[in-house]
Amino acid sequence: MEKSTIGARLLLLNLFVLGFLGQSTVHSLANSSAPDHDFSYMKIVKDATDLPLEDKYDYIVVGGGTAGCPLAATLSASYSVLVLERGSAPTAHPSVLREEGFLSNLMQEDDGKITPAQKFKSEDGVAIVRGRVLGGSSMINAGFYSKADREFFVKSGIKWDMDLVDKAYHWVESTVVFRPNLSRSNWQSIVKEALLEAGVGPNNGFSLDHIKGTKVGGSTFDTHGRRYGAVELLNRGNLKNLRVGIHATVEKIIFSSKESGVSARGVVYIDSNGRSHRAFVRGKGEVILSAGAIGSPQLLLLSGVGPQSYLSSLKIPVVHPQPHTGNFMYDNPRNFINILSPFPLQPSTVKIVGITDHFYIETLSSMPISTTPYSVFPDPAKLTKINSSLGLIAIKLVGPLSYGTLKLQSSSDVRVGPNVRFNYFAHPLDLARCVSGMKKIGELLNTKSLKVFKVQASSSTKAYNFYGPTLPMNQTDDASFGEFCRHTVSTIWHFHGGCLVGKVVDSSLRVMGINALRIVDASTFNFTPGTNPQATLMMLGRYIGIKMLQQRSS
Ligand SMILES: Cc1cc2nc3c(=O)[nH]c(=O)nc-3n(C[C@H](O)[C@H](O)[C@H](O)COP(=O)(O)OP(=O)(O)OC[C@H]3O[C@@H](n4cnc5c(N)ncnc54)[C@H](O)[C@@H]3O)c2cc1C
Ligand SMILES: *[C@@H]1O[C@H](CO)[C@@H](O)[C@H](O)[C@H]1NC(C)=O
Ligand SMILES: *[C@@H]1O[C@H](CO)[C@@H](O)[C@H](O)[C@H]1NC(C)=O
Ligand SMILES: *[C@@H]1O[C@H](CO)[C@@H](O)[C@H](O)[C@H]1NC(C)=O
Ligand SMILES: *[C@@H]1O[C@H](CO)[C@@H](O)[C@H](O)[C@H]1NC(C)=O
């Protein structure tokens, strides 16, 4: 081959790569200069006590969360839609609308109140939270926005129309996604340099795409620290067709049985006075569960769609036997170290990520703290003594391969959360991946960039002032690293599964064996989409909504 041809090819390749990266980053994100949140959606939000005891809609969406809001907004373009959400409106909890509220949201004690972050403990002993507010977990999360990896689109069991996937991501991004300003976080900037120094390259700059190396991702916090969660996507709907009931806790699905089979006809929900309401779907309408990876399998089981002998043992009438409801519950382990900084850190939620084949590295920093949530930095007893900024460096495992099950704690009261077990590290590959991830953190600690956090330990040595777990000293001792992984396991709150595609729902997310019932949320995933799921869950709501509209008009 002639030199000039090679040159031309390289040039073409470069243009292609640049074009590819450019295309996905140049399209418009949300406008950070908006004077305030757009609360238009509040016009259609009603307390469930003010909703009729019986009513009819084309579609009922159970759970006004990350996937539920964009789905409902999309369907409302042509049909009447009722969203039922057990939590309050975000305006009732101003801290969910601000970036600096991130930690305090997670710390709030329930005391019987409807807090936006509902605490629970997995049977593995890990403290977790899930969203309980309009907008769902997107209103309490760390705001990092990054799209799914290619493998997800191959493995997820859904036959994706990639053109529509791109459009649906863009629809989301133009309303709720911002480009972070890294110069406002000394911690994120330093860790980014450390990642590059430790070989997690190349430097991919700012990108929403899943690409190996280190990048700055999108954020649902704007540069003024305002949070834009899935709730803002309700504004993109036809508000005349959309109604949202809050403090509306769905208890079960109502079914009818005909020759054509079992069909979902509506739902029973209770308001804050304990009064029971019924909402029905008309004609070709559907009930859609978007109650999340804990809520959706729980509701299916309570409604009689689950393992036959298990339901019978709880005296729940079996509507449709489904051996896999509540099975295949996954939670990606988070393992981490905390460094107490000798100088003040600007508080930051997740803004950068290091992407490798087997794990992702993410990071947070807090201001000087007196208390911090157990679920973020374990060991609350010591925390009151601390008065310096803290930086956390964590790994999230790809996958994971280990999984467990969800079982009801109450067979009649939906307000009593189910028991969940994830069996962290039951699969040896998960443990091996954690070991290599924590060794990478060991390498990070040896970089020049991170050395600025070392303090004088003795007259001749400098060392990090760790808060909580410290890495094993011997970087080649896999057994100790494995022990470290098991001992310090925590959650990154990306739990998923319980109603998997191919097991409980089909490739269009319809519940198999039942008409007019779909599930659209993280309970359908068998695999983590990219580094963080919210981008793909919001996209999914929009995507399935468009598909449903297309099906009905064809
Ligand atoms: C602390 C934390 C930090 C995170 N950080 C990030 C991050 O930085 N980036 C990222 O991409 N992801 C992050 N995640 C994960 C991400 O937010 C979740 O995976 C995602 O929001 C789940 O979406 P979902 O639609 O499946 O469920 P959800 O958004 O949780 O929605 C479910 C909704 O259903 C409601 N519901 C449940 N049961 C009922 C019922 N019976 N009746 C009525 N309503 C009901 C709930 O109240 C909730 O509003 C984080 C999560 C948490 C908790
Ligand atoms: C962003 O919002 C500001 C203030 O509302 C407005 O002046 C500006 O034109 C908007 N920019 C874009 C690109 O829409
Ligand atoms: C980023 O933040 C810095 C520090 O606050 C500020 O000087 C700079 O103008 C910001 N850049 C952008 C693009 O907003
Ligand atoms: C913690 O540090 C801040 C700022 O450095 C200081 O104002 C405050 O008094 C300190 N509090 C305690 C309990 O030491
Ligand atoms: C480190 O661990 C490896 C593997 O267990 C072992 O062979 C080696 O002797 C250890 N090194 C030290 C200094 O203890």
XYZ file of C-alpha atoms and ligand atoms in Angstrom:
663
model
C 0.000 0.000 0.000
C 1.329 3.458 -0.819
C 2.172 5.839 1.939
C -0.289 8.441 0.724
C -3.120 5.904 0.879
C -2.246 5.003 4.454
C -2.154 8.687 5.274
C -5.528 9.215 3.684
C -6.957 6.260 5.563
C -5.591 7.515 8.852
C -7.059 10.904 8.106
C -10.415 9.323 7.296
C -10.247 7.249 10.454
C -9.490 10.369 12.489
C -12.354 12.219 10.897
C -14.595 9.281 11.622
C -13.539 9.095 15.260
C -13.840 12.842 15.703
C -17.186 12.816 13.951
C -18.379 10.007 16.161
C -17.298 11.692 19.378
C -18.475 15.064 18.160
C -21.910 13.874 17.207
C -22.734 12.589 20.635
C -21.299 15.468 22.630
C -22.148 18.499 20.527
C -25.924 18.157 20.481
C -27.616 20.439 22.925
C -27.724 19.838 26.622
C -30.070 21.609 29.022
C -29.763 25.384 29.485
C -27.934 26.251 32.684
C -29.017 29.911 32.513
C -32.629 29.167 33.328
C -33.624 31.413 36.231
C -35.194 28.574 38.247
C -36.657 25.089 38.060
C -39.699 24.770 35.828
C -42.471 23.710 38.192
C -45.202 23.582 35.492
C -45.821 19.941 36.372
C -47.083 20.975 39.821
C -50.348 22.024 38.130
C -51.202 18.386 37.494
C -49.984 16.959 40.803
C -52.815 16.081 43.199
C -52.759 14.522 46.616
C -54.403 11.095 46.365
C -56.986 12.157 48.958
C -58.313 14.581 46.292
C -58.592 11.921 43.589
C -61.895 10.138 42.871
C -62.486 6.745 44.479
C -62.954 5.312 41.023
C -61.691 6.609 37.696
C -60.677 5.598 34.163
C -57.601 6.421 32.069
C -55.956 5.097 28.932
C -52.746 4.277 30.805
C -51.801 3.920 34.454
C -48.130 4.232 35.401
C -47.306 2.854 38.852
C -44.341 4.786 40.296
C -43.432 8.331 39.234
C -39.727 7.535 39.100
C -36.737 7.708 36.788
C -38.330 5.601 34.019
C -41.986 6.249 34.937
C -41.956 10.046 34.431
C -40.548 10.093 30.873
C -42.836 7.183 29.948
C -45.962 8.943 31.238
C -44.975 12.240 29.595
C -44.510 10.472 26.252
C -47.816 8.565 26.359
C -49.667 11.769 27.319
C -49.008 13.153 23.827
C -52.022 11.133 22.626
C -53.649 9.439 25.617
C -54.845 10.128 29.147
C -52.324 8.957 31.712
C -52.470 8.567 35.486
C -49.185 8.369 37.413
C -49.421 6.997 40.964
C -46.498 7.831 43.259
C -46.277 6.875 46.929
C -43.905 9.745 47.792
C -44.397 13.517 47.968
C -43.673 16.185 45.372
C -40.027 17.366 45.344
C -41.184 20.814 46.508
C -41.998 19.202 49.879
C -38.301 18.354 50.295
C -36.279 21.349 49.024
C -33.022 19.473 49.703
C -33.715 17.097 46.795
C -33.585 20.078 44.453
C -30.010 21.027 45.451
C -26.660 19.313 44.982
C -25.539 20.123 48.524
C -28.591 18.229 49.805
C -27.179 14.919 48.534
C -25.758 13.679 51.822
C -28.459 15.094 54.090
C -31.166 13.375 52.018
C -29.489 10.055 52.653
C -29.152 10.764 56.370
C -32.739 11.722 57.153
C -34.348 9.382 59.659
C -37.736 7.988 58.650
C -39.598 8.430 61.984
C -42.730 7.345 60.146
C -42.409 10.354 57.799
C -42.391 10.067 54.031
C -38.708 10.845 53.496
C -37.415 10.941 49.897
C -34.786 8.253 50.589
C -36.301 5.131 52.075
C -33.752 3.120 54.024
C -33.552 -0.637 54.025
C -30.962 -3.255 54.807
C -30.262 -6.192 52.532
C -30.091 -9.601 54.159
C -26.389 -9.460 53.319
C -26.152 -6.682 55.919
C -25.626 -3.793 53.501
C -27.448 -0.491 54.232
C -29.236 0.798 51.108
C -31.711 3.515 50.141
C -34.288 3.835 47.364
C -36.264 6.816 46.112
C -39.669 7.685 47.549
C -40.550 11.001 45.957
C -41.942 12.163 42.625
C -38.995 11.714 40.220
C -37.950 8.575 42.126
C -34.313 7.747 42.794
C -33.235 10.355 40.221
C -34.111 12.921 42.916
C -31.736 11.500 45.538
C -28.893 10.147 43.423
C -25.408 11.521 42.795
C -26.442 12.987 39.438
C -23.825 11.331 37.234
C -25.116 10.884 33.694
C -23.415 8.457 31.312
C -24.913 6.308 28.572
C -24.937 2.514 28.296
C -22.088 0.482 26.883
C -22.544 -1.362 23.594
C -22.564 -4.699 25.376
C -25.682 -3.680 27.282
C -27.600 -3.217 24.042
C -26.509 -6.702 22.947
C -27.100 -8.467 26.266
C -30.267 -6.815 27.547
C -32.681 -9.040 25.608
C -34.485 -6.038 24.095
C -34.298 -5.663 20.313
C -33.232 -2.043 20.218
C -33.867 0.405 17.428
C -30.581 2.296 17.886
C -31.813 5.331 16.003
C -34.682 5.690 18.437
C -32.309 5.022 21.345
C -30.200 8.046 20.278
C -33.263 10.236 19.884
C -34.601 9.192 23.279
C -31.253 9.954 24.991
C -31.183 13.377 23.309
C -34.746 14.095 24.405
C -33.696 13.466 27.999
C -30.406 15.353 27.758
C -31.871 18.551 26.369
C -33.921 18.913 29.564
C -31.946 17.466 32.478
C -28.257 17.094 31.602
C -25.428 19.601 32.096
C -21.709 19.738 31.489
C -19.942 20.011 34.851
C -17.362 22.713 35.501
C -14.445 20.734 36.880
C -12.558 23.797 38.019
C -15.111 24.029 40.805
C -13.954 20.754 42.305
C -10.322 20.457 43.367
C -10.972 16.839 44.444
C -12.500 15.605 41.151
C -9.758 17.374 39.157
C -6.941 15.807 41.180
C -8.440 12.299 41.052
C -8.881 12.677 37.295
C -5.141 13.387 36.938
C -4.349 10.457 39.234
C -6.447 8.097 37.090
C -4.542 9.110 33.973
C -1.233 8.721 35.800
C -2.261 5.225 36.959
C -2.932 4.158 33.385
C -6.719 4.498 33.191
C -6.400 6.270 29.840
C -6.864 7.807 27.434
C -8.164 11.156 28.589
C -11.523 11.359 26.849
C -12.347 14.879 27.978
C -16.072 15.469 28.394
C -18.359 12.803 26.984
C -21.712 11.178 27.659
C -20.556 8.027 25.844
C -19.264 4.851 27.414
C -15.614 4.855 26.333
C -12.626 3.197 27.959
C -10.384 5.593 29.822
C -11.035 8.614 31.990
C -13.693 11.194 31.232
C -15.819 13.926 32.664
C -19.440 12.784 32.352
C -22.733 14.636 32.302
C -24.546 15.677 35.449
C -28.179 16.256 36.304
C -26.934 19.073 38.571
C -26.415 22.365 36.769
C -23.470 24.634 37.550
C -25.627 26.476 40.101
C -26.107 23.230 42.022
C -29.738 22.739 41.033
C -30.930 19.165 40.525
C -32.944 18.310 37.432
C -34.364 14.809 37.879
C -36.894 12.750 35.932
C -39.659 14.925 37.362
C -38.677 17.729 34.928
C -39.462 15.371 32.056
C -43.149 15.497 33.028
C -43.091 19.068 31.650
C -42.336 17.618 28.208
C -45.700 15.826 28.184
C -49.146 17.098 27.279
C -50.173 18.285 30.738
C -53.849 18.312 29.700
C -53.712 14.521 29.391
C -51.563 13.884 32.421
C -52.488 13.503 36.062
C -50.124 12.644 38.911
C -51.394 11.331 42.229
C -48.888 11.656 45.093
C -49.125 9.886 48.458
C -50.804 7.220 46.337
C -49.544 3.781 47.310
C -50.495 1.057 44.876
C -51.470 -2.143 46.674
C -52.211 -4.468 43.815
C -53.104 -4.897 40.188
C -56.733 -5.671 39.252
C -57.069 -8.474 36.691
C -59.892 -9.803 34.542
C -59.983 -13.283 33.123
C -61.573 -14.091 29.752
C -61.075 -16.601 26.955
C -58.374 -14.312 25.586
C -56.491 -14.845 28.851
C -55.704 -12.818 31.942
C -55.590 -9.035 31.468
C -54.607 -6.174 33.764
C -57.616 -3.847 34.098
C -56.445 -1.379 36.726
C -54.977 -0.949 40.190
C -56.018 -0.496 43.806
C -54.216 2.298 45.666
C -54.533 3.852 49.086
C -54.244 7.513 50.020
C -52.688 8.990 53.157
C -55.972 8.547 55.055
C -55.863 4.837 54.284
C -58.801 5.152 51.883
C -58.863 2.716 49.021
C -59.203 3.983 45.410
C -59.540 2.089 42.174
C -58.308 3.259 38.790
C -59.071 1.366 35.572
C -57.652 1.430 32.061
C -59.925 1.700 29.052
C -59.927 0.048 25.664
C -56.461 -0.870 24.523
C -54.876 0.817 27.537
C -52.322 -0.787 29.835
C -51.054 -0.814 33.387
C -47.303 -0.168 33.529
C -45.214 -0.888 36.595
C -42.329 1.573 37.026
C -41.966 1.055 40.768
C -38.246 0.208 40.586
C -36.230 -2.945 41.213
C -37.663 -3.394 44.709
C -41.200 -2.067 44.120
C -42.109 -3.823 40.862
C -41.315 -7.421 41.848
C -42.984 -6.754 45.210
C -46.186 -5.572 43.490
C -46.224 -8.459 41.036
C -45.936 -10.935 43.913
C -48.631 -9.173 45.958
C -50.866 -9.269 42.865
C -50.496 -13.029 42.451
C -47.938 -13.206 39.632
C -45.084 -15.269 41.026
C -43.855 -18.730 41.983
C -46.985 -20.840 42.547
C -46.059 -22.740 45.690
C -44.426 -19.654 47.246
C -47.567 -17.543 46.712
C -49.785 -20.361 47.965
C -47.693 -20.668 51.116
C -48.439 -16.972 51.752
C -52.149 -17.461 50.928
C -51.896 -15.067 47.969
C -54.285 -16.237 45.212
C -52.258 -17.172 42.128
C -53.372 -15.161 39.091
C -50.568 -16.373 36.870
C -47.730 -18.701 37.886
C -44.353 -17.063 37.194
C -41.362 -18.859 38.715
C -38.929 -15.967 38.200
C -40.673 -12.994 39.866
C -38.281 -11.734 42.543
C -35.463 -13.932 41.320
C -32.189 -12.634 39.807
C -31.758 -9.621 42.099
C -28.426 -7.938 41.409
C -26.518 -5.218 43.229
C -23.143 -3.961 42.036
C -20.737 -3.980 44.974
C -19.067 -0.701 45.867
C -15.710 -0.922 47.608
C -13.854 2.196 48.583
C -11.338 4.103 50.637
C -11.786 7.526 52.255
C -9.006 10.064 52.557
C -9.133 12.893 55.088
C -7.759 15.903 53.289
C -5.237 18.250 54.923
C -6.840 21.155 53.057
C -10.501 21.997 52.383
C -12.178 20.227 49.480
C -15.000 21.689 47.486
C -17.910 19.292 48.020
C -18.710 17.335 44.880
C -21.014 14.623 43.660
C -19.764 12.292 40.906
C -18.368 14.215 37.897
C -15.618 11.972 36.505
C -15.248 8.253 35.921
C -12.457 5.850 35.095
C -13.727 3.106 32.787
C -11.947 -0.265 32.536
C -13.238 -3.617 31.295
C -14.084 -4.986 34.734
C -14.689 -2.036 37.036
C -15.421 1.672 37.098
C -13.799 4.207 39.426
C -16.012 6.998 40.772
C -15.432 9.586 43.408
C -17.147 12.030 45.799
C -15.973 14.676 48.232
C -17.672 16.181 51.221
C -17.206 19.379 53.128
C -15.978 19.206 56.717
C -18.474 16.876 58.245
C -19.878 16.157 61.613
C -22.108 13.322 60.514
C -22.233 11.345 57.314
C -24.606 8.624 56.244
C -23.659 5.108 57.102
C -24.483 4.006 53.589
C -21.860 6.318 52.085
C -19.064 6.247 54.641
C -19.676 3.402 57.123
C -18.878 3.633 60.829
C -20.963 6.573 62.004
C -19.679 6.336 65.590
C -16.372 7.984 64.748
C -17.773 10.648 62.513
C -18.649 13.277 65.061
C -14.938 13.610 65.838
C -13.969 14.546 62.323
C -13.481 18.079 61.189
C -11.848 17.880 57.825
C -12.888 17.319 54.235
C -13.175 13.784 53.096
C -12.641 12.330 49.634
C -14.012 8.946 48.671
C -12.629 6.793 45.856
C -14.797 3.821 44.976
C -14.960 1.042 42.465
C -18.180 -0.279 40.993
C -17.990 -3.742 39.467
C -19.263 -4.365 35.972
C -22.185 -6.801 35.938
C -22.311 -8.222 38.581
C -22.584 -11.968 38.035
C -23.730 -12.767 41.579
C -27.428 -12.503 42.281
C -30.024 -13.273 44.914
C -33.745 -13.085 45.542
C -36.533 -10.861 46.815
C -39.174 -12.220 49.206
C -42.188 -10.533 50.734
C -41.996 -9.540 54.361
C -45.749 -8.921 54.414
C -48.194 -10.733 52.147
C -50.860 -8.029 52.528
C -49.257 -4.629 53.314
C -47.316 -3.103 50.423
C -45.890 -0.461 52.776
C -43.777 -3.112 54.472
C -40.735 -3.442 52.218
C -39.658 -6.868 50.976
C -36.540 -8.758 52.104
C -33.757 -8.735 49.547
C -30.556 -10.723 49.379
C -27.923 -9.996 46.714
C -25.219 -12.567 47.600
C -22.360 -10.148 46.887
C -19.246 -11.962 45.569
C -20.971 -15.360 45.438
C -19.526 -15.615 41.909
C -15.706 -15.902 42.016
C -15.310 -13.587 39.019
C -16.952 -10.731 40.948
C -14.389 -11.183 43.701
C -11.501 -11.340 41.220
C -12.728 -8.115 39.609
C -12.952 -6.407 42.982
C -9.408 -7.501 43.792
C -8.070 -5.996 40.566
C -10.132 -2.826 41.134
C -8.826 -2.277 44.654
C -5.280 -2.891 43.453
C -5.855 -0.133 40.932
C -6.834 2.133 43.813
C -3.565 1.069 45.423
C -1.811 2.324 42.270
C -3.755 5.585 42.440
C -2.454 6.133 45.958
C 1.077 5.908 44.564
C 0.563 8.637 41.967
C 2.178 12.058 42.233
C -1.218 13.679 41.885
C -2.704 12.132 45.016
C 0.408 12.710 47.142
C -0.849 16.236 47.926
C -3.232 14.544 50.364
C -0.441 12.963 52.403
C 0.325 14.379 55.831
C 3.436 14.178 58.013
C 3.186 10.806 59.790
C 6.556 10.994 61.521
C 9.576 13.259 61.215
C 10.671 11.397 58.089
C 7.529 9.938 56.497
C 4.332 11.215 54.996
C 1.191 9.096 54.820
C -2.473 9.321 53.973
C -4.881 9.894 56.795
C -7.492 7.280 55.944
C -10.924 7.362 57.408
C -12.356 3.845 57.682
C -10.934 0.909 55.750
C -7.295 0.878 54.645
C -5.982 -1.236 51.782
C -3.832 -4.306 52.520
C -0.135 -3.343 52.592
C 0.995 -6.098 50.232
C -0.108 -5.185 46.693
C 0.405 -8.765 45.467
C -1.500 -10.508 48.246
C -4.755 -11.365 46.457
C -6.187 -13.235 49.446
C -5.988 -10.136 51.648
C -7.520 -8.002 48.914
C -10.321 -10.542 48.571
C -10.943 -10.352 52.292
C -10.904 -6.570 52.087
C -13.558 -6.704 49.330
C -15.891 -8.944 51.308
C -15.344 -7.089 54.547
C -15.937 -3.553 53.216
C -18.675 -4.258 50.664
C -21.203 -1.497 50.282
C -23.741 -0.524 47.627
C -23.529 1.999 44.812
C -27.362 1.875 44.710
C -27.557 0.475 41.168
C -29.537 -2.593 42.243
C -31.595 -4.137 39.454
C -33.462 -7.276 38.447
C -36.415 -9.171 39.881
C -38.521 -9.013 36.670
C -35.917 -9.852 34.019
C -36.381 -9.591 30.286
C -36.709 -13.113 28.926
C -37.801 -14.434 32.308
C -40.739 -12.308 33.491
C -41.177 -9.806 30.654
C -40.688 -10.218 26.905
C -38.439 -8.147 24.646
C -41.089 -5.362 24.590
C -41.228 -5.454 28.404
C -44.732 -7.002 28.433
C -45.356 -9.350 31.351
C -45.382 -12.793 29.760
C -48.694 -14.604 29.887
C -50.713 -11.500 30.834
C -52.338 -8.898 28.590
C -52.113 -5.136 29.069
C -49.350 -5.245 31.686
C -45.783 -3.986 31.228
C -42.798 -3.288 33.439
C -40.522 -0.388 32.588
C -37.733 0.182 35.120
C -34.491 -1.264 36.503
C -36.219 -4.487 37.585
C -36.040 -5.705 33.971
C -32.215 -5.378 33.670
C -29.885 -8.352 33.935
C -26.820 -6.170 33.469
C -25.729 -2.665 34.451
C -26.109 -0.173 31.612
C -22.741 1.598 31.452
C -21.130 3.155 34.491
C -24.402 4.499 35.956
C -27.976 3.563 35.082
C -30.084 6.718 35.225
C -29.318 7.899 31.672
C -30.508 4.593 30.276
C -33.548 4.376 32.572
C -34.788 7.805 31.503
C -34.047 6.901 27.888
C -35.948 3.613 28.382
C -39.078 5.418 29.592
C -39.060 7.674 26.531
C -38.151 4.801 24.192
C -40.894 2.401 25.315
C -43.408 5.281 25.309
C -42.636 6.032 21.649
C -42.798 2.330 20.765
C -46.206 2.034 22.437
C -47.538 5.076 20.561
C -46.213 3.653 17.281
C -47.831 0.267 17.925
C -51.241 1.765 18.627
C -51.239 4.006 15.572
C -50.166 1.226 13.177
C -28.116 7.396 46.647
C -28.150 7.002 45.193
C -27.151 7.485 44.339
C -27.167 7.137 42.986
N -26.287 7.734 42.121
C -26.475 7.599 40.787
C -25.760 8.402 39.856
O -24.967 9.288 40.215
N -25.985 8.192 38.519
C -26.872 7.249 38.072
O -27.006 7.099 36.864
N -27.570 6.495 38.936
C -27.421 6.668 40.273
N -28.187 5.943 41.142
C -29.072 4.890 40.608
C -30.310 5.418 39.904
O -30.763 6.605 40.517
C -31.398 4.325 39.943
O -30.881 3.147 39.373
C -32.619 4.721 39.140
O -33.056 5.999 39.536
C -33.756 3.697 39.301
O -34.817 4.070 38.476
P -36.194 3.263 38.445
O -37.079 3.972 37.482
O -35.933 1.822 38.224
O -36.780 3.388 39.933
P -37.050 4.690 40.816
O -36.502 5.906 40.201
O -36.604 4.363 42.190
O -38.644 4.841 40.783
C -39.538 4.012 41.446
C -40.675 4.869 41.984
O -41.776 4.042 42.299
C -42.349 4.465 43.516
N -43.055 3.321 44.077
C -42.543 2.145 44.506
N -43.514 1.328 44.938
C -44.682 1.998 44.774
C -46.050 1.668 45.044
N -46.404 0.482 45.559
N -47.006 2.604 44.768
C -46.663 3.809 44.254
N -45.398 4.166 43.978
C -44.413 3.254 44.235
C -41.167 4.942 44.331
O -41.572 5.822 45.362
C -40.295 5.612 43.260
O -40.588 6.978 43.109
C -28.181 6.259 42.494
C -29.179 5.793 43.354
C -29.189 6.163 44.681
C -30.292 5.658 45.569
C -30.997 29.944 28.084
O -31.845 30.598 29.022
C -31.629 32.016 29.067
C -32.454 32.591 30.215
O -33.770 32.096 30.206
C -32.002 32.599 27.688
O -31.788 34.000 27.695
C -31.125 31.951 26.623
O -31.527 32.390 25.353
C -31.246 30.427 26.668
N -30.272 29.843 25.754
C -30.599 28.916 24.877
C -29.483 28.401 24.028
O -31.746 28.486 24.759
C -15.898 27.382 35.858
O -15.739 27.772 37.200
C -14.692 28.709 37.382
C -14.495 28.882 38.883
O -15.683 29.173 39.539
C -15.053 29.985 36.653
O -14.015 30.956 36.805
C -15.261 29.688 35.176
O -15.705 30.839 34.506
C -16.280 28.570 34.994
N -16.321 28.174 33.601
C -17.459 28.077 32.936
C -17.353 27.623 31.519
O -18.542 28.333 33.430
C -14.084 22.829 62.235
O -13.402 23.618 61.267
C -13.997 24.835 61.009
C -13.280 25.495 59.818
O -11.926 25.149 59.789
C -13.966 25.693 62.287
O -14.580 26.936 62.048
C -14.719 24.946 63.388
O -14.634 25.652 64.600
C -14.155 23.541 63.570
N -15.016 22.794 64.480
C -14.522 21.980 65.423
C -15.548 21.255 66.248
O -13.349 21.815 65.578
C 3.005 -10.571 49.466
O 2.057 -11.548 49.129
C 2.551 -12.579 48.299
C 1.363 -13.471 47.899
O 0.698 -13.937 49.039
C 3.669 -13.335 49.025
O 4.191 -14.319 48.169
C 4.741 -12.359 49.433
O 5.702 -13.035 50.218
C 4.154 -11.211 50.223
N 5.190 -10.219 50.469
C 5.467 -9.788 51.682
C 6.538 -8.725 51.777
O 4.898 -10.196 52.682
